[in-house]
XYZ file of C-alpha atoms in Angstrom:
348
model
C -0.959 25.452 12.128
C -0.933 28.975 13.548
C -2.131 31.944 11.516
C 0.524 33.538 9.359
C 2.881 30.557 9.468
C 4.509 29.447 6.250
C 4.244 25.826 5.285
C 7.347 24.564 3.509
C 7.047 22.306 0.525
C 7.192 18.579 1.356
C 10.538 16.891 0.898
C 10.875 15.157 -2.440
C 13.375 12.646 -3.696
C 15.787 14.230 -6.197
C 15.435 13.295 -9.853
C 17.635 10.413 -11.006
C 21.066 11.572 -12.086
C 21.390 8.868 -14.739
C 18.659 9.383 -17.344
C 17.785 6.964 -20.083
C 16.801 3.294 -20.112
C 17.899 0.939 -17.390
C 21.100 -0.968 -18.064
C 21.636 -4.688 -17.638
C 23.859 -4.000 -14.634
C 21.177 -1.875 -12.959
C 18.529 -4.536 -13.507
C 20.882 -7.187 -12.117
C 21.525 -5.059 -9.020
C 17.767 -4.556 -8.561
C 17.174 -8.296 -8.920
C 19.827 -8.979 -6.281
C 18.162 -6.597 -3.816
C 14.720 -8.088 -4.468
C 16.010 -11.659 -4.158
C 17.598 -10.907 -0.795
C 14.439 -9.261 0.536
C 12.274 -12.110 -0.782
C 14.504 -14.724 0.856
C 14.374 -12.867 4.189
C 10.588 -12.608 3.905
C 10.217 -16.321 3.136
C 12.427 -17.244 6.096
C 9.781 -15.875 8.468
C 6.441 -15.869 6.607
C 4.941 -19.076 5.245
C 3.153 -18.585 1.928
C 1.370 -15.233 1.428
C 3.052 -14.715 -1.944
C 0.380 -12.246 -3.036
C 0.907 -10.145 0.080
C 4.681 -10.227 -0.438
C 4.316 -9.103 -4.046
C 1.890 -6.321 -3.096
C 4.206 -5.094 -0.325
C 7.222 -5.033 -2.639
C 5.320 -3.264 -5.411
C 3.916 -0.657 -2.998
C 7.383 -0.078 -1.554
C 9.002 0.247 -4.983
C 6.241 2.499 -6.342
C 6.189 4.694 -3.216
C 2.545 3.908 -2.530
C 0.516 2.444 0.308
C -1.342 -0.829 0.698
C -4.803 -1.622 2.035
C -5.328 -5.254 3.056
C -8.654 -6.905 3.761
C -8.640 -10.253 5.535
C -9.812 -12.152 8.556
C -7.502 -12.082 11.617
C -4.481 -14.323 11.873
C -3.148 -14.246 8.307
C 0.320 -12.876 9.150
C -0.240 -9.237 8.197
C 1.684 -7.924 11.214
C 4.397 -10.532 10.758
C 4.723 -9.739 7.057
C 5.026 -5.971 7.507
C 7.472 -6.205 10.415
C 9.571 -8.765 8.538
C 9.768 -6.503 5.496
C 10.869 -3.598 7.687
C 13.544 -5.704 9.381
C 14.782 -7.047 6.031
C 15.372 -3.541 4.647
C 16.843 -2.176 7.888
C 13.898 0.155 8.418
C 11.993 1.275 11.491
C 8.566 -0.249 12.146
C 5.557 0.827 14.200
C 2.171 -0.792 14.668
C -0.898 1.319 15.457
C -3.976 -0.480 16.750
C -6.981 1.606 15.713
C -9.827 2.036 18.179
C -12.783 4.465 18.262
C -11.105 6.590 20.963
C -7.814 6.935 19.055
C -6.992 10.616 18.511
C -5.062 12.209 15.627
C -2.372 13.278 18.108
C -1.918 9.604 19.058
C -0.760 9.023 15.490
C 1.045 12.158 14.296
C 2.343 13.357 17.687
C 1.755 16.259 20.039
C 3.453 18.836 22.224
C 4.140 17.909 25.838
C 4.551 20.507 28.571
C 7.710 20.258 30.689
C 6.885 21.837 34.084
C 10.534 21.890 35.169
C 11.623 24.142 32.325
C 8.224 25.703 31.563
C 8.531 24.778 27.893
C 6.768 22.578 25.379
C 8.603 19.762 23.661
C 7.427 17.938 20.537
C 6.799 14.235 20.860
C 6.523 12.590 17.449
C 3.839 9.952 16.976
C 4.224 6.364 15.739
C 3.547 7.391 12.124
C 7.146 8.621 12.044
C 8.600 5.291 10.940
C 9.636 3.778 7.619
C 6.964 1.056 7.742
C 3.698 1.631 9.627
C 1.027 -1.003 10.206
C -2.352 0.668 10.701
C -4.330 -2.244 12.100
C -8.109 -2.193 11.561
C -8.181 1.322 10.169
C -11.983 1.218 9.918
C -12.244 1.142 13.722
C -10.725 4.624 14.016
C -12.957 7.686 13.850
C -13.253 9.696 10.643
C -11.114 12.497 12.090
C -8.301 10.108 12.979
C -8.518 8.381 9.604
C -8.189 11.747 7.871
C -5.101 12.665 9.918
C -3.398 9.406 8.985
C -4.294 9.626 5.317
C -3.056 13.221 5.188
C 0.312 12.041 6.496
C 0.338 9.295 3.877
C -0.400 11.720 1.061
C 1.857 14.619 2.057
C 4.560 12.487 3.734
C 4.827 14.978 6.573
C 3.038 15.945 9.769
C 2.360 19.347 11.272
C 2.468 19.750 15.058
C 1.782 23.203 16.513
C 2.700 24.839 13.218
C 6.001 22.976 12.866
C 6.370 20.609 9.922
C 8.065 17.251 10.471
C 8.939 15.242 7.320
C 8.321 11.516 7.459
C 11.284 9.194 6.889
C 12.084 7.789 3.468
C 11.205 5.248 2.307
C 7.703 5.387 3.814
C 5.106 2.635 3.513
C 1.744 2.255 5.253
C -0.015 -1.093 5.434
C -3.607 -0.518 6.559
C -5.846 -3.479 7.368
C -9.589 -4.012 7.487
C -11.530 -6.901 9.022
C -14.510 -7.689 6.750
C -16.271 -9.851 9.346
C -16.984 -7.356 12.122
C -18.691 -4.116 11.098
C -20.241 -3.091 14.406
C -18.584 0.038 15.770
C -16.556 0.667 12.617
C -16.232 3.719 10.376
C -16.210 2.822 6.700
C -13.490 4.638 4.761
C -14.979 7.179 2.318
C -14.412 6.515 -1.366
C -12.169 9.575 -1.666
C -9.858 8.191 1.018
C -9.855 4.649 -0.357
C -8.718 6.147 -3.657
C -5.445 7.239 -2.063
C -4.250 3.662 -1.535
C -2.113 2.386 -4.373
C -3.376 -1.198 -3.994
C -5.949 -3.185 -2.085
C -5.177 -6.840 -1.505
C -7.696 -9.415 -0.283
C -6.071 -12.351 1.508
C -7.358 -15.909 1.600
C -6.719 -18.644 4.141
C -3.445 -20.561 3.630
C -3.458 -23.955 1.973
C -3.286 -27.091 4.126
C 0.372 -27.549 3.228
C 1.206 -23.966 4.180
C -0.620 -24.284 7.486
C 1.318 -27.466 8.271
C 4.474 -25.483 7.494
C 3.418 -22.877 10.062
C 3.051 -25.586 12.717
C 6.449 -27.038 11.792
C 8.106 -23.655 12.287
C 6.354 -23.119 15.608
C 7.530 -26.547 16.751
C 11.084 -25.813 15.588
C 11.102 -22.471 17.427
C 11.613 -20.408 14.276
C 8.139 -18.881 14.548
C 6.408 -17.691 17.686
C 6.776 -15.298 20.575
C 10.496 -15.809 21.023
C 11.375 -15.529 17.336
C 14.503 -13.470 16.772
C 14.347 -10.527 14.331
C 15.285 -11.018 10.706
C 18.720 -9.663 9.914
C 18.736 -6.652 7.599
C 19.779 -7.764 4.115
C 19.588 -4.307 2.490
C 19.360 -0.740 3.753
C 16.886 2.109 3.256
C 19.341 3.702 0.826
C 19.178 0.664 -1.437
C 15.377 0.830 -1.339
C 15.478 4.479 -2.438
C 17.862 3.534 -5.247
C 15.392 0.844 -6.289
C 12.595 3.432 -6.331
C 14.737 5.663 -8.543
C 15.163 2.788 -11.010
C 11.401 2.277 -11.146
C 10.993 5.931 -12.148
C 13.113 5.290 -15.243
C 11.243 2.264 -16.601
C 10.026 2.904 -20.156
C 6.280 2.897 -20.812
C 5.343 2.918 -24.498
C 2.593 5.356 -25.602
C 0.461 2.365 -26.661
C 0.653 0.927 -23.132
C -0.147 4.326 -21.637
C -3.244 4.516 -23.828
C -4.154 0.977 -22.774
C -4.015 2.026 -19.110
C -6.281 4.993 -19.780
C -8.713 2.861 -21.813
C -8.993 0.287 -19.015
C -9.696 2.962 -16.410
C -12.147 4.732 -18.727
C -13.883 1.407 -19.267
C -14.809 1.266 -15.573
C -16.704 4.538 -16.069
C -18.714 3.193 -19.002
C -19.249 -0.456 -18.131
C -22.777 -0.438 -19.540
C -21.745 0.607 -23.041
C -18.513 -1.402 -23.019
C -19.680 -4.710 -21.519
C -23.451 -4.574 -21.342
C -26.302 -2.944 -19.393
C -26.695 -5.893 -17.035
C -23.214 -5.562 -15.557
C -23.209 -1.793 -16.034
C -26.184 -1.467 -13.673
C -23.979 -2.750 -10.848
C -21.444 0.103 -11.134
C -22.412 3.517 -9.793
C -19.020 5.216 -10.110
C -15.918 4.141 -12.001
C -12.277 4.729 -11.167
C -10.765 8.207 -10.981
C -7.581 9.389 -12.751
C -5.694 8.248 -9.643
C -6.285 4.721 -10.940
C -4.398 5.559 -14.140
C -1.514 6.923 -12.081
C -1.580 3.814 -9.886
C -1.526 1.525 -12.934
C 1.423 3.503 -14.300
C 3.397 3.184 -11.057
C 2.491 -0.441 -10.393
C 3.286 -1.561 -13.947
C 6.751 0.013 -13.799
C 7.453 -1.624 -10.431
C 6.337 -5.004 -11.788
C 8.603 -4.553 -14.821
C 11.616 -4.182 -12.522
C 10.362 -7.092 -10.425
C 10.340 -9.212 -13.595
C 13.759 -7.970 -14.716
C 12.669 -5.703 -17.577
C 13.423 -2.056 -18.356
C 10.080 -1.601 -20.122
C 6.407 -2.231 -19.359
C 4.293 -4.775 -21.243
C 0.475 -5.042 -21.123
C 0.740 -8.065 -18.832
C 2.234 -5.770 -16.178
C -0.935 -3.693 -16.350
C -3.205 -6.718 -16.086
C -1.258 -8.553 -13.369
C -2.437 -6.400 -10.467
C -5.556 -4.917 -12.073
C -7.720 -6.305 -9.265
C -5.547 -4.643 -6.634
C -5.553 -1.303 -8.436
C -9.294 -1.163 -9.173
C -11.249 -3.187 -6.598
C -11.336 -0.381 -4.005
C -11.875 2.333 -6.598
C -15.164 0.982 -7.980
C -18.330 2.085 -6.211
C -20.881 -0.691 -6.692
C -24.640 -0.300 -6.336
C -26.875 -1.887 -3.719
C -28.022 -4.339 -6.383
C -24.437 -5.558 -6.747
C -24.203 -6.122 -3.000
C -27.557 -7.929 -2.982
C -26.539 -10.123 -5.912
C -23.059 -10.679 -4.398
C -21.286 -9.273 -7.425
C -17.651 -8.632 -6.549
C -15.587 -5.775 -8.060
C -13.242 -8.366 -9.552
C -16.061 -9.534 -11.853
C -16.405 -6.018 -13.256
C -12.625 -5.616 -13.617
C -12.293 -8.914 -15.493
C -15.126 -7.946 -17.836
C -13.515 -4.581 -18.595
C -10.114 -6.183 -19.219
C -11.712 -8.683 -21.588
C -13.503 -5.910 -23.506
C -10.588 -3.468 -23.894
C -8.269 -4.449 -26.777
C -4.733 -5.297 -25.675
C -1.958 -3.515 -27.624
């Protein structure tokens, strides 16, 4: 941005015009939208129910998703299918060490015929963006992408370009190959709403993949999924999530769970507490709040219950806990700490 330029405030979605609790009709309309998207997703992707749930929750809560898995578990297929199902644009960015920030956000291109510069927007300007193997990009490129995720806009030569709405980033990491990678700093990991860890499909699901390949419904020549809803309906769904009721007791429960990750030694015991160097930040409380409300709508309720907080506790907290070297040596996973904290904090 040039000196003296004024940076406008990022575009925000207007407040809902219908305050108060969600009505039965609104919940039924939300369920219809979610059922149509789920059916479109299942028509292309075999299994991966956890990934589907995480994608829907991140989309509804206006957050972003970090996925860790080995190659070949349908991450690209899942994200592109979701984009097609909601009538949204989709871009895939393959991260490499030589990827530049301008390759993501865009740049200005000189036109020698007219002696002018024109702005060429980068692939981040799409409704759904797959950032494949984000840990292979340099720290500078990672920062540029995460800034776009946080502010939902890009700045090219002092000119601000808002990102489309809705906007969802699915970033992936390969846990097997660490040579030539740049580990995301804890402060940047904290900006992801959820982190999901995918497992291999079951034998039955893998047979289903082969059946679809043989039938021609899955493979290189697969036709796109027809849009079953539009971006406007997704934004309306996000507005409904904002109106879900969260009781003060549940809010306190969220805060107590997050605070428990900062005092594992006194809450659970010194043995497990020695494995945790840093607990979750207040962003975890905000993430729990958003995720729980999205899950309430997903389950057809206009209010949050403690089970909504616990359902995706692993996804909210696993990337926000900084474990010690002893934990890595003893192969203690963050999920063990999260489960211990959940068991120790009284449920309202």
